Coordinates of C-alpha atoms in Angstrom, one line a residue:
M1 CA -7.2 -85.5 7.6
N2 CA -8.2 -83.1 10.4
W3 CA -10.9 -82.1 12.8
C4 CA -13.2 -79.3 11.8
F5 CA -15.6 -77.4 14.1
F6 CA -17.7 -74.8 12.3
K7 CA -18.3 -71.3 13.6
N8 CA -21.5 -70.7 15.6
N9 CA -22.1 -67.3 13.9
G10 CA -24.2 -66.0 16.8
G11 CA -26.4 -69.1 17.0
Q12 CA -27.6 -70.8 20.2
E13 CA -24.9 -72.4 22.3
S14 CA -25.0 -76.0 23.5
G15 CA -24.0 -77.3 26.9
F16 CA -22.8 -80.7 28.1
H17 CA -26.2 -82.4 28.7
D18 CA -27.0 -83.4 25.1
A19 CA -30.6 -84.8 25.1
G20 CA -29.7 -87.4 22.4
V21 CA -26.8 -88.7 24.4
E22 CA -28.5 -88.6 27.8
T23 CA -31.4 -90.7 26.4
F24 CA -29.2 -93.8 26.4
K25 CA -27.3 -93.4 29.7
G26 CA -27.9 -95.8 32.5
N27 CA -27.6 -99.2 30.9
L28 CA -25.2 -98.6 28.1
E29 CA -24.7 -102.2 26.9
R30 CA -28.5 -102.7 26.7
Y31 CA -29.2 -99.7 24.6
L32 CA -26.0 -100.0 22.6
A33 CA -26.8 -103.5 21.5
R34 CA -30.5 -102.7 20.8
E35 CA -29.8 -99.6 18.7
I36 CA -26.8 -100.9 16.7
I37 CA -28.3 -104.3 15.9
Q38 CA -31.7 -102.8 15.0
N39 CA -30.0 -100.5 12.5
S40 CA -28.1 -103.5 11.0
L41 CA -31.2 -105.6 10.7
D42 CA -32.9 -102.7 8.8
A43 CA -30.0 -102.7 6.3
R44 CA -30.1 -106.4 5.6
D45 CA -29.0 -107.4 2.1
N46 CA -29.7 -111.0 1.3
P47 CA -33.0 -112.0 3.1
K48 CA -32.0 -115.7 2.9
K49 CA -29.0 -115.2 5.1
P50 CA -28.8 -113.8 8.6
V51 CA -27.2 -110.4 9.4
L52 CA -24.0 -110.8 11.4
V53 CA -23.0 -108.1 13.9
K54 CA -19.5 -108.3 15.5
F55 CA -18.5 -106.5 18.7
E56 CA -14.7 -106.4 19.2
L57 CA -12.7 -104.7 21.9
L58 CA -9.4 -103.2 20.5
Q59 CA -6.4 -101.5 22.1
L60 CA -5.1 -99.0 19.4
K61 CA -2.2 -96.7 19.5
T62 CA -3.4 -93.3 20.1
S63 CA -1.2 -92.1 17.3
D64 CA -3.2 -94.4 14.9
V65 CA -6.3 -92.2 15.4
P66 CA -6.0 -89.2 13.0
D67 CA -5.4 -85.7 14.4
T68 CA -5.6 -86.6 18.1
K69 CA -3.5 -83.5 18.9
S70 CA -6.2 -81.2 17.6
L71 CA -8.9 -83.2 19.4
R72 CA -6.9 -82.9 22.6
S73 CA -6.7 -79.1 22.4
T74 CA -10.5 -79.0 21.7
F75 CA -11.2 -80.9 24.9
R76 CA -9.2 -78.3 26.8
R77 CA -11.1 -75.4 25.3
C78 CA -14.4 -77.2 26.1
A79 CA -13.5 -77.5 29.8
D80 CA -12.3 -73.9 29.9
Y81 CA -15.5 -72.6 28.3
W82 CA -17.8 -74.2 30.9
P83 CA -16.1 -73.7 34.3
Q84 CA -19.5 -73.4 36.0
D85 CA -20.5 -76.9 35.0
A86 CA -18.5 -79.3 37.2
K87 CA -19.6 -82.4 35.2
A88 CA -18.5 -80.9 31.9
T89 CA -15.2 -79.8 33.3
E90 CA -14.5 -83.2 34.8
F91 CA -15.5 -85.1 31.6
F92 CA -13.3 -83.0 29.2
Q93 CA -10.3 -83.0 31.5
R94 CA -10.5 -86.8 31.6
A95 CA -11.0 -86.9 27.9
E96 CA -7.9 -84.8 27.4
A97 CA -5.9 -87.1 29.7
L98 CA -7.1 -90.2 27.7
T99 CA -5.8 -88.8 24.4
E100 CA -2.4 -88.2 26.1
E101 CA -1.9 -91.9 26.8
K102 CA -0.1 -94.1 24.3
T103 CA -3.0 -96.5 23.8
I104 CA -6.8 -96.0 23.6
T105 CA -9.6 -98.5 24.1
V106 CA -11.9 -98.8 21.2
L107 CA -15.1 -100.9 20.7
K108 CA -15.4 -101.8 17.1
V109 CA -18.9 -102.9 15.9
G110 CA -19.2 -104.2 12.3
D111 CA -22.1 -105.7 10.4
Y112 CA -22.2 -108.1 7.5
N113 CA -24.8 -109.1 4.9
T114 CA -25.9 -105.4 5.0
K115 CA -26.0 -102.8 2.3
G116 CA -23.7 -100.2 3.8
V117 CA -24.7 -96.6 4.2
V118 CA -25.4 -94.9 0.9
G119 CA -25.3 -91.3 -0.2
G120 CA -23.1 -88.3 -0.1
D121 CA -22.6 -85.5 2.4
A122 CA -25.4 -83.4 0.9
D123 CA -27.9 -86.1 -0.1
R124 CA -30.6 -85.3 2.4
D125 CA -32.8 -88.2 1.5
K126 CA -30.0 -90.8 1.9
G127 CA -28.6 -92.7 4.9
W128 CA -25.1 -91.1 5.1
Y129 CA -26.4 -87.6 5.4
N130 CA -29.0 -88.6 8.1
L131 CA -26.4 -90.6 10.0
I132 CA -23.5 -88.1 10.0
R133 CA -24.9 -84.6 9.1
C134 CA -28.3 -84.4 10.7
S135 CA -29.8 -84.7 14.2
G136 CA -33.3 -86.0 14.9
S137 CA -33.8 -87.3 11.4
S138 CA -33.9 -90.7 9.8
A139 CA -33.8 -91.9 6.2
K140 CA -35.6 -95.1 7.1
W141 CA -38.9 -95.9 5.5
A142 CA -42.1 -97.3 7.1
G143 CA -41.7 -100.8 8.5
E144 CA -38.2 -100.6 9.7
G145 CA -37.0 -100.5 13.3
G146 CA -36.0 -97.0 14.0
S147 CA -37.7 -93.8 12.9
F148 CA -36.4 -90.9 15.0
G149 CA -32.7 -90.8 14.1
I150 CA -32.1 -90.8 17.9
G151 CA -30.6 -94.3 18.2
K152 CA -27.4 -93.1 16.4
N153 CA -26.6 -91.3 19.7
A154 CA -26.3 -94.5 21.7
P155 CA -22.6 -95.1 20.7
F156 CA -21.7 -91.5 21.8
A157 CA -23.1 -92.3 25.3
A158 CA -20.7 -95.3 25.4
S159 CA -17.6 -93.2 24.5
R160 CA -15.6 -91.4 27.2
L161 CA -14.6 -88.9 24.5
R162 CA -18.0 -88.6 22.8
V163 CA -16.2 -89.5 19.6
V164 CA -17.3 -92.2 17.0
L165 CA -15.6 -93.0 13.7
Y166 CA -17.6 -94.5 10.8
S167 CA -16.4 -96.5 7.8
T168 CA -18.8 -98.0 5.2
V169 CA -18.7 -99.8 1.9
T170 CA -21.9 -100.0 -0.2
K171 CA -23.0 -102.8 -2.5
D172 CA -21.6 -100.9 -5.5
N173 CA -18.2 -100.6 -3.8
K174 CA -18.5 -97.0 -2.9
L175 CA -16.9 -96.2 0.4
A176 CA -16.8 -93.4 3.0
F177 CA -15.0 -92.6 6.2
Q178 CA -15.9 -89.9 8.8
G179 CA -15.3 -89.1 12.4
V180 CA -17.9 -87.3 14.5
A181 CA -17.5 -85.6 17.9
R182 CA -20.5 -84.5 19.9
L183 CA -19.0 -82.1 22.4
V184 CA -20.1 -78.6 23.6
S185 CA -19.9 -75.0 22.3
H186 CA -16.3 -73.7 22.9
E187 CA -14.0 -70.9 22.0
L188 CA -12.7 -71.2 18.4
G189 CA -10.3 -68.2 18.4
G190 CA -10.6 -64.6 17.3
N191 CA -13.7 -64.1 19.5
D192 CA -15.5 -66.7 17.6
T193 CA -17.5 -69.6 19.2
A194 CA -17.5 -73.1 17.7
Q195 CA -20.5 -75.4 17.2
P196 CA -20.6 -78.5 19.4
I197 CA -20.5 -81.0 16.6
G198 CA -17.1 -81.6 14.9
Y199 CA -16.1 -83.7 11.9
L200 CA -12.9 -85.6 11.1
G201 CA -12.3 -85.8 7.4
D202 CA -11.1 -83.8 4.4
D203 CA -11.0 -80.1 4.0
A204 CA -14.1 -78.3 5.5
G205 CA -15.1 -81.4 7.3
A206 CA -16.1 -83.4 4.2
S207 CA -16.1 -87.2 4.4
V208 CA -13.2 -89.2 3.0
R209 CA -14.1 -91.1 -0.2
S210 CA -10.6 -92.3 -1.3
K211 CA -9.5 -95.7 0.0
K212 CA -5.9 -94.6 0.0
A213 CA -6.7 -91.7 2.3
I214 CA -8.3 -93.9 4.9
P215 CA -5.9 -95.4 7.6
P216 CA -5.7 -99.2 7.1
L217 CA -7.1 -99.8 10.6
F218 CA -10.4 -98.2 9.5
Q219 CA -10.8 -99.6 6.0
R220 CA -13.5 -102.1 5.1
N221 CA -13.3 -104.6 2.3
K222 CA -16.9 -105.9 2.2
P223 CA -20.2 -104.2 2.1
G224 CA -21.4 -103.1 5.5
T225 CA -20.5 -100.5 8.2
D226 CA -18.0 -100.3 11.0
L227 CA -18.3 -98.1 14.1
F228 CA -15.3 -97.3 16.2
I229 CA -16.3 -96.0 19.7
L230 CA -13.2 -94.2 21.0
G231 CA -12.5 -94.4 24.7
Y232 CA -15.0 -97.2 25.4
D233 CA -15.3 -98.0 29.1
N234 CA -13.6 -101.3 29.4
H235 CA -15.2 -102.5 32.6
G236 CA -14.7 -106.1 33.6
S237 CA -18.2 -107.3 32.6
W238 CA -18.6 -105.5 29.3
E239 CA -18.6 -108.7 27.2
K240 CA -21.0 -110.5 29.5
D241 CA -23.3 -107.5 29.6
L242 CA -23.5 -107.3 25.8
I243 CA -24.3 -111.0 25.5
Y244 CA -26.9 -110.6 28.2
S245 CA -28.5 -107.8 26.2
V246 CA -28.4 -109.7 22.9
L247 CA -30.0 -112.8 24.4
E248 CA -32.7 -110.8 26.3
N249 CA -33.6 -108.5 23.5
F250 CA -33.0 -110.4 20.2
W251 CA -33.6 -114.1 20.8
P252 CA -36.7 -113.9 18.4
A253 CA -34.6 -112.5 15.5
I254 CA -31.9 -115.1 16.2
H255 CA -34.4 -117.9 16.5
F256 CA -36.0 -116.8 13.2
G257 CA -32.6 -117.1 11.5
D258 CA -32.5 -113.3 10.8
L259 CA -29.6 -112.5 13.0
E260 CA -26.2 -113.8 14.4
V261 CA -24.1 -111.8 16.9
E262 CA -20.5 -112.2 17.8
V263 CA -19.2 -110.6 21.0
Q264 CA -15.4 -111.0 21.2
N265 CA -15.0 -114.8 21.1
T266 CA -18.6 -115.8 21.7
K267 CA -20.9 -116.3 18.6
I268 CA -24.6 -116.5 19.1
T269 CA -26.6 -118.3 16.4
K270 CA -29.8 -120.2 16.1
K271 CA -28.0 -123.5 16.8
N272 CA -26.5 -122.5 20.2
L273 CA -29.3 -120.0 21.2
E274 CA -31.1 -122.4 23.6
K275 CA -27.8 -123.4 25.2
L276 CA -26.7 -119.9 25.8
L277 CA -30.1 -118.9 27.1
D278 CA -29.8 -121.7 29.6
E279 CA -26.4 -120.6 30.7
Y280 CA -27.7 -117.1 31.5
K281 CA -30.9 -118.2 33.3
D282 CA -29.4 -117.6 36.8
E283 CA -28.3 -114.0 36.0
P284 CA -30.3 -111.3 37.9
D285 CA -33.6 -110.3 36.2
F286 CA -32.8 -112.5 33.2
G287 CA -35.9 -114.1 31.6
G288 CA -35.0 -114.7 28.0
H289 CA -35.0 -118.5 28.5
L290 CA -38.5 -118.5 29.8
F291 CA -40.0 -116.5 26.9
Y292 CA -38.0 -118.6 24.4
K293 CA -39.6 -121.7 25.9
A294 CA -43.0 -120.2 25.7
F295 CA -42.6 -119.5 22.0
T296 CA -41.0 -122.8 21.1
D297 CA -42.5 -125.4 23.5
S298 CA -44.7 -127.9 21.7
Q299 CA -47.0 -127.9 24.7
A300 CA -47.5 -124.1 24.7
T301 CA -51.0 -122.8 24.1
K302 CA -51.1 -121.0 20.7
Y303 CA -53.4 -118.4 19.4
T304 CA -53.5 -116.8 16.0
D305 CA -56.1 -114.2 15.2
K306 CA -56.8 -111.2 12.9
L307 CA -57.5 -108.1 14.9
P308 CA -59.3 -105.0 13.4
I309 CA -56.4 -102.6 13.8
L310 CA -53.2 -104.8 14.1
K311 CA -54.4 -107.5 11.7
Q312 CA -52.8 -110.9 12.2
V313 CA -51.1 -111.5 15.6
D314 CA -49.7 -114.6 17.3
V315 CA -49.6 -115.4 21.0
R316 CA -47.8 -118.2 22.7
L317 CA -48.4 -118.9 26.4
I318 CA -47.2 -121.5 29.0
I319 CA -48.1 -122.0 32.6
G320 CA -45.9 -123.2 35.4
D321 CA -44.6 -122.5 38.9
G322 CA -42.3 -119.5 39.2
L323 CA -43.2 -117.9 35.8
P324 CA -43.3 -114.1 35.9
R325 CA -46.8 -113.4 34.6
K326 CA -45.3 -111.3 31.7
V327 CA -45.7 -111.3 28.0
A328 CA -42.8 -110.4 25.7
M329 CA -44.1 -107.8 23.1
V330 CA -42.4 -108.3 19.7
R331 CA -42.9 -106.9 16.3
R332 CA -41.5 -107.5 12.8
T333 CA -37.8 -106.7 13.6
G334 CA -37.5 -109.6 16.0
M335 CA -36.5 -107.3 18.8
I336 CA -38.4 -107.5 22.1
I337 CA -39.8 -104.0 22.6
Y338 CA -40.8 -104.5 26.3
Y339 CA -42.3 -107.0 28.7
K340 CA -45.9 -106.4 29.7
K341 CA -46.9 -107.4 33.3
F342 CA -50.4 -108.9 33.9
H343 CA -52.1 -109.8 37.2
S344 CA -53.5 -113.3 37.2
P345 CA -54.0 -116.2 39.7
L346 CA -52.0 -118.3 37.2
Q347 CA -48.2 -118.2 36.9
F348 CA -47.5 -117.9 33.2
C349 CA -45.4 -116.2 30.6
G350 CA -45.8 -115.7 26.9
V351 CA -44.9 -113.9 23.6
F352 CA -47.1 -111.5 21.6
L353 CA -45.9 -111.2 18.0
C354 CA -47.2 -108.8 15.3
H355 CA -45.3 -109.7 12.1
N356 CA -47.6 -108.3 9.4
K357 CA -46.7 -105.0 7.7
T358 CA -49.8 -103.0 8.7
G359 CA -49.7 -103.9 12.4
N360 CA -45.9 -103.4 12.5
N361 CA -46.2 -99.9 11.1
T362 CA -48.9 -99.0 13.7
L363 CA -46.9 -100.3 16.6
R364 CA -43.7 -98.6 15.4
E365 CA -45.5 -95.3 15.5
M366 CA -46.2 -95.9 19.2
E367 CA -42.6 -96.3 20.2
P368 CA -40.5 -93.6 21.9
P369 CA -36.9 -92.9 20.7
R370 CA -35.5 -95.8 22.7
H371 CA -38.0 -98.2 21.2
D372 CA -38.7 -99.7 24.6
D373 CA -42.5 -99.2 24.9
W374 CA -45.7 -99.0 23.0
N375 CA -47.1 -95.7 24.2
P376 CA -50.8 -95.0 23.3
N377 CA -50.0 -91.2 23.6
H378 CA -47.3 -91.3 21.0
P379 CA -46.9 -89.5 18.6
E380 CA -49.7 -87.4 20.2
K381 CA -52.1 -87.8 23.1
N382 CA -54.6 -90.6 22.7
A383 CA -53.3 -91.3 19.1
H384 CA -53.3 -95.0 19.7
R385 CA -55.6 -95.6 22.6
K386 CA -57.8 -98.0 20.6
T387 CA -54.7 -99.9 19.4
E388 CA -53.5 -100.4 23.0
S389 CA -57.0 -101.4 24.2
E390 CA -57.2 -103.9 21.3
Y391 CA -54.1 -105.9 22.0
L392 CA -54.4 -105.7 25.8
T393 CA -58.0 -107.0 25.6
Y394 CA -57.0 -109.7 23.3
L395 CA -54.1 -110.8 25.6
R396 CA -56.3 -110.8 28.6
E397 CA -58.8 -113.1 26.8
C398 CA -56.0 -115.4 25.8
I399 CA -54.6 -115.5 29.4
R400 CA -58.1 -116.1 30.8
K401 CA -58.6 -119.1 28.5
L402 CA -55.7 -120.8 30.2
A403 CA -57.8 -121.5 33.3
P404 CA -61.5 -122.1 32.5
T405 CA -64.0 -121.1 35.3
D406 CA -64.7 -123.9 37.8
K407 CA -68.4 -123.9 38.0
E408 CA -68.5 -126.2 41.0
K409 CA -67.1 -123.3 43.0
E410 CA -69.9 -120.9 42.1
I411 CA -72.2 -119.9 44.9
A412 CA -75.5 -118.0 45.2
I413 CA -75.8 -115.0 47.5
P414 CA -79.2 -114.0 48.9
D415 CA -80.6 -110.7 47.5
L416 CA -77.6 -110.1 45.4
A417 CA -79.9 -109.3 42.5
N418 CA -81.2 -106.3 44.3
W419 CA -77.8 -104.6 44.0
L420 CA -76.2 -105.9 40.8
P421 CA -77.6 -106.1 37.2
D422 CA -78.7 -109.6 36.1
D423 CA -76.7 -111.5 33.6
E424 CA -79.0 -111.6 30.5
D425 CA -77.6 -114.8 29.4
S426 CA -78.3 -116.9 32.5
T427 CA -80.9 -117.4 35.2
E428 CA -80.4 -116.7 38.8
E429 CA -80.9 -119.4 41.4
S430 CA -81.9 -118.3 44.9
F431 CA -80.2 -119.6 48.0
D432 CA -83.3 -121.3 49.4
G433 CA -84.1 -123.1 46.2
E434 CA -87.0 -120.9 45.1
D435 CA -87.1 -119.9 41.4
A436 CA -86.0 -116.3 41.1
S437 CA -85.2 -116.3 37.4
K438 CA -85.7 -113.0 35.7
K439 CA -84.5 -110.7 33.0
E440 CA -83.2 -107.2 33.5
S441 CA -84.7 -104.4 31.4
F442 CA -83.4 -101.0 30.6
Q443 CA -86.9 -99.5 31.3
R444 CA -87.5 -100.8 34.9
Q445 CA -89.5 -98.8 37.4
P446 CA -87.7 -97.3 40.4
V447 CA -88.3 -98.9 43.8
E448 CA -87.9 -97.0 47.1
R449 CA -85.2 -98.3 49.4
T450 CA -84.6 -97.6 53.1
L451 CA -81.4 -98.4 55.0
A452 CA -81.8 -99.2 58.7
G453 CA -80.5 -96.5 61.1
R454 CA -79.3 -94.0 58.5
N455 CA -80.4 -93.0 55.0
L456 CA -78.0 -92.1 52.2
S457 CA -78.9 -89.2 49.9
L458 CA -78.1 -90.3 46.4
S459 CA -78.3 -86.8 45.0
R460 CA -76.1 -85.2 47.7
R461 CA -74.0 -88.3 48.4
Q462 CA -73.8 -87.7 52.2
M463 CA -75.2 -89.4 55.3
Q464 CA -78.4 -87.9 56.7
P465 CA -79.4 -87.7 60.4
D466 CA -81.0 -90.8 62.0
E467 CA -84.3 -89.0 62.4
T468 CA -84.7 -88.5 58.7
Q469 CA -87.7 -90.4 57.5
P470 CA -88.1 -92.2 54.2
G471 CA -89.5 -89.8 51.7
D472 CA -87.9 -86.7 53.2
G473 CA -85.0 -86.9 50.8
D474 CA -84.5 -88.4 47.3
F475 CA -84.0 -92.1 47.8
D476 CA -85.3 -93.4 44.5
T477 CA -83.1 -96.1 43.1
E478 CA -83.6 -98.9 40.6
I479 CA -83.0 -102.6 41.4
G480 CA -79.5 -103.4 40.4
G481 CA -77.8 -100.2 41.4
S482 CA -75.6 -99.7 44.5
E483 CA -77.4 -97.3 46.8
D484 CA -74.2 -95.5 47.7
G485 CA -73.1 -95.6 44.1
S486 CA -69.5 -96.5 45.0
G487 CA -69.3 -100.2 44.4
G488 CA -66.4 -100.6 46.8
S489 CA -62.7 -100.6 46.1
E490 CA -60.7 -103.3 44.6
K491 CA -56.9 -103.0 44.8
G492 CA -54.1 -104.6 42.9
N493 CA -55.4 -107.8 41.5
D494 CA -58.4 -108.1 39.2
N495 CA -57.3 -111.5 38.0
D496 CA -57.4 -110.6 34.4
G497 CA -56.0 -107.1 34.1
D498 CA -52.7 -105.5 34.1
E499 CA -50.8 -103.7 36.9
G500 CA -52.3 -101.0 39.1
S501 CA -55.3 -100.6 41.3
R502 CA -58.9 -100.9 40.1
T503 CA -61.7 -98.9 41.7
G504 CA -65.2 -100.3 41.8
G505 CA -66.8 -103.6 42.3
G506 CA -68.9 -103.9 39.1
G507 CA -72.6 -103.6 38.9
G508 CA -74.4 -100.4 38.2
N509 CA -75.1 -97.0 39.8
D510 CA -78.6 -95.7 39.5
A511 CA -80.1 -92.5 40.9
A512 CA -82.3 -89.6 40.1
N513 CA -80.1 -86.6 39.7
T514 CA -82.5 -84.1 41.3
A515 CA -80.3 -81.9 43.4
P516 CA -81.0 -78.1 42.9
D517 CA -78.6 -76.4 40.5
K518 CA -75.8 -74.8 42.5
G519 CA -73.1 -73.3 40.3
K520 CA -71.8 -74.6 37.1
G521 CA -72.2 -78.3 37.1
D522 CA -69.1 -80.5 37.6
G523 CA -66.5 -77.8 37.4
K524 CA -65.7 -78.3 33.7
N525 CA -69.1 -77.8 32.2
A526 CA -70.0 -74.2 31.6
K527 CA -73.7 -74.9 32.1
P528 CA -75.7 -76.2 35.1
A529 CA -76.8 -79.8 35.5
I530 CA -80.1 -81.1 34.1
Q531 CA -82.3 -83.2 36.3
I532 CA -82.3 -86.8 34.9
R533 CA -82.7 -90.3 36.1
G534 CA -79.4 -91.8 35.2
R535 CA -77.8 -95.2 35.5
V536 CA -74.5 -96.9 34.3
F537 CA -74.0 -100.7 34.4
V538 CA -71.5 -103.1 33.0
S539 CA -72.2 -104.9 29.7
N540 CA -68.8 -106.7 29.2
V541 CA -66.0 -106.4 31.8
T542 CA -63.4 -107.9 29.4
T543 CA -63.8 -105.2 26.8
G544 CA -64.6 -102.4 29.2
T545 CA -68.1 -102.0 27.7
Y546 CA -70.8 -100.2 29.8
I547 CA -74.4 -99.1 29.1
V548 CA -75.3 -95.5 30.1
M549 CA -79.0 -94.9 30.7
A550 CA -80.4 -91.4 30.9
R551 CA -83.9 -89.9 30.9
P552 CA -84.9 -86.3 31.9
L553 CA -87.4 -85.7 34.6
K554 CA -88.7 -82.7 32.6
P555 CA -88.8 -82.1 28.8
V556 CA -85.4 -80.8 27.5
K557 CA -85.4 -78.6 24.4
D558 CA -81.7 -78.5 23.7
D559 CA -79.0 -81.2 23.2
V560 CA -77.0 -82.3 26.2
H561 CA -73.6 -83.5 27.2
L562 CA -73.4 -86.6 29.4
S563 CA -70.6 -86.6 32.1
I564 CA -69.6 -90.1 33.2
K565 CA -67.5 -90.5 36.4
A566 CA -66.1 -93.5 38.3
I567 CA -67.2 -93.4 42.0
G568 CA -64.9 -94.4 44.8
D569 CA -65.4 -95.3 48.5
D570 CA -65.5 -91.6 49.5
A571 CA -68.2 -90.9 46.9
S572 CA -65.8 -88.7 44.9
G573 CA -66.0 -88.8 41.2
T574 CA -63.2 -89.2 38.6
A575 CA -63.7 -88.7 34.9
V576 CA -63.2 -92.0 33.0
S577 CA -61.3 -92.2 29.7
I578 CA -63.7 -93.3 27.0
A579 CA -62.5 -94.9 23.7
S580 CA -65.8 -94.9 21.9
A581 CA -69.6 -94.2 22.4
T582 CA -72.5 -95.3 20.2
I583 CA -76.3 -95.5 20.2
D584 CA -77.8 -98.8 19.0
G585 CA -74.3 -99.8 17.9
Q586 CA -74.6 -97.6 14.8
T587 CA -74.7 -93.9 15.6
T588 CA -71.4 -92.6 16.9
V589 CA -71.5 -90.2 19.9
P590 CA -68.6 -87.7 19.9
I591 CA -66.2 -87.7 22.9
V592 CA -65.9 -84.1 24.1
R593 CA -63.1 -84.8 26.6
A594 CA -62.3 -87.3 29.3
G595 CA -65.6 -88.6 30.7
V596 CA -67.8 -86.3 28.6
I597 CA -69.8 -87.4 25.5
G598 CA -72.4 -85.7 23.3
P599 CA -74.2 -83.8 22.2
V600 CA -77.2 -86.2 22.5
R601 CA -81.0 -85.7 22.6
L602 CA -82.9 -86.7 25.7
D603 CA -86.6 -87.7 25.6
V604 CA -88.8 -87.5 28.8
D605 CA -90.9 -90.5 27.6
K606 CA -88.0 -92.8 26.8
S607 CA -84.6 -93.6 28.3
L608 CA -81.6 -93.1 26.1
A609 CA -79.1 -96.0 26.0
V610 CA -75.5 -95.2 25.1
T611 CA -72.9 -98.0 24.8
I612 CA -69.5 -96.8 25.9
T613 CA -66.1 -98.6 25.8
L614 CA -63.4 -97.5 28.1
V615 CA -59.8 -96.9 26.9
E616 CA -58.6 -99.4 29.5
P617 CA -61.1 -102.1 30.5
R618 CA -61.9 -101.9 34.2
K619 CA -64.5 -103.0 36.6
L620 CA -66.0 -99.7 37.9
A621 CA -69.1 -98.2 39.6
M622 CA -70.1 -95.1 37.7
E623 CA -72.6 -92.2 37.7
V624 CA -73.9 -90.1 34.9
V625 CA -74.8 -86.4 35.0
A626 CA -76.3 -84.3 32.2
H627 CA -75.5 -80.7 31.3
A628 CA -76.8 -78.5 28.5
A629 CA -74.4 -78.8 25.5
E630 CA -71.7 -76.2 25.6

């Protein structure tokens, strides 16, 4: 058995900073546990029994590792080939020194009640080929945990040699053994350069398939797979850090009875899960015990609903002092993908679980290689914006239901109706007791407004001199719109949204867009603005739904694009991200780009009403501008 590094044959060379390995640096135990356990859960054999994953720290004789002499000389050549890279030189010099010692630290990770890794060295559609012979590929099918083939690099990030040995036995008692080194391009001899990936095995780097040829230390007797991470960093807290990671990331799978984990002498099962979670509750940033309680407490508030995209989902929430205002996001594997932070006056925590196959597959597509987020722009920009909006909106609704509105604290503000749209579902009670009930209509007539001292031009959005008289500029605005169009600024906490700042105070923005055409519209439109009377007001803050009203001042022959922007305190406009736009809830209006919809037809005799839904529900003041369709 020997190490084999193939010739590069004039191909591209590879340096020390391997993207697959670098992905998992930083918190090795966290990603090591997540990636290995997830792979083991995917290979589960008997669904009625849990998968068992064992982490064992071993001290092996260096001579028990096959062909360490050849590996040592390879480390030396790697260091010599990259003298300009100080980190590479230091790493390979240390690796060479480790192989000269009599013993070597090895982390062995084995799984049980799994199927083993099937396939030969050339079976491209099987697990063995994708694990050993291929980068950036996975043989997993839809519904499983991983999908990129990147997670298999996590063990290399934990090796001070970048060397991992694999030993597997399949259900039909076929076995395989192979060593893999992920190094750098280096001199091979005879003016040849070697590829960075090397294989320990039979002739020409083939895997070993004969049990007699596999050293006893690396043989398996039961179906499953063993990983041997050579040169594992045996720091003093490795065991505690791995247990921390297992409890924090996999308590749902353990609670469901799908997983058991053994770290050296500590075994984590469904029976002792609550006890171990309680023991770790005082560890820095640990919160597994809180979310476990939210999911299992009989007093927890429970929601089960069928969403249009994700189908059936389950939410569990509890409230109490000191809770982190976060929701653990979990899908079918029973691994916590990430913790979503929400702003709320309540202190709460909870669990979001999508266990059905359809929703699981959708969420899986949104995950990056480390499987630690649901990214709406993955696998491509805006690919899953609607999905993200769906589950975040649903979670906000669930959180809001924890604290019903206290109607006794509601107050009436004089003349507020002049600046905000009326709620169509309720009457308005004036401060002095007079009946001011009314309904708001899309077709209201504009009313002239004057501000004492200074007048604000809606079309030019700048302050005019004090001597400007009403009527000198364009001051038409409808009741219900903010005259400066800004709506104020609301920072940090919207009581029902997630993290970040929110611009706008709600209500609507209403103005006649009558400024003379100067240039090419808003900078992105190729054609000048069209004079319209436009208005945007909120329909449903929770879902991010707004009504966009537009009517031209003069007949318009061609179709137009409507540009919708959020207006801040400084009257600057920012294009909003729109998830959908419809007319009368039936006709879909295309989304041209961020903040621009159309083409639509405008009628001088009747206002056009377009219902838009934002990608991320927010409370905003907005304006609408029309341009001839590009």
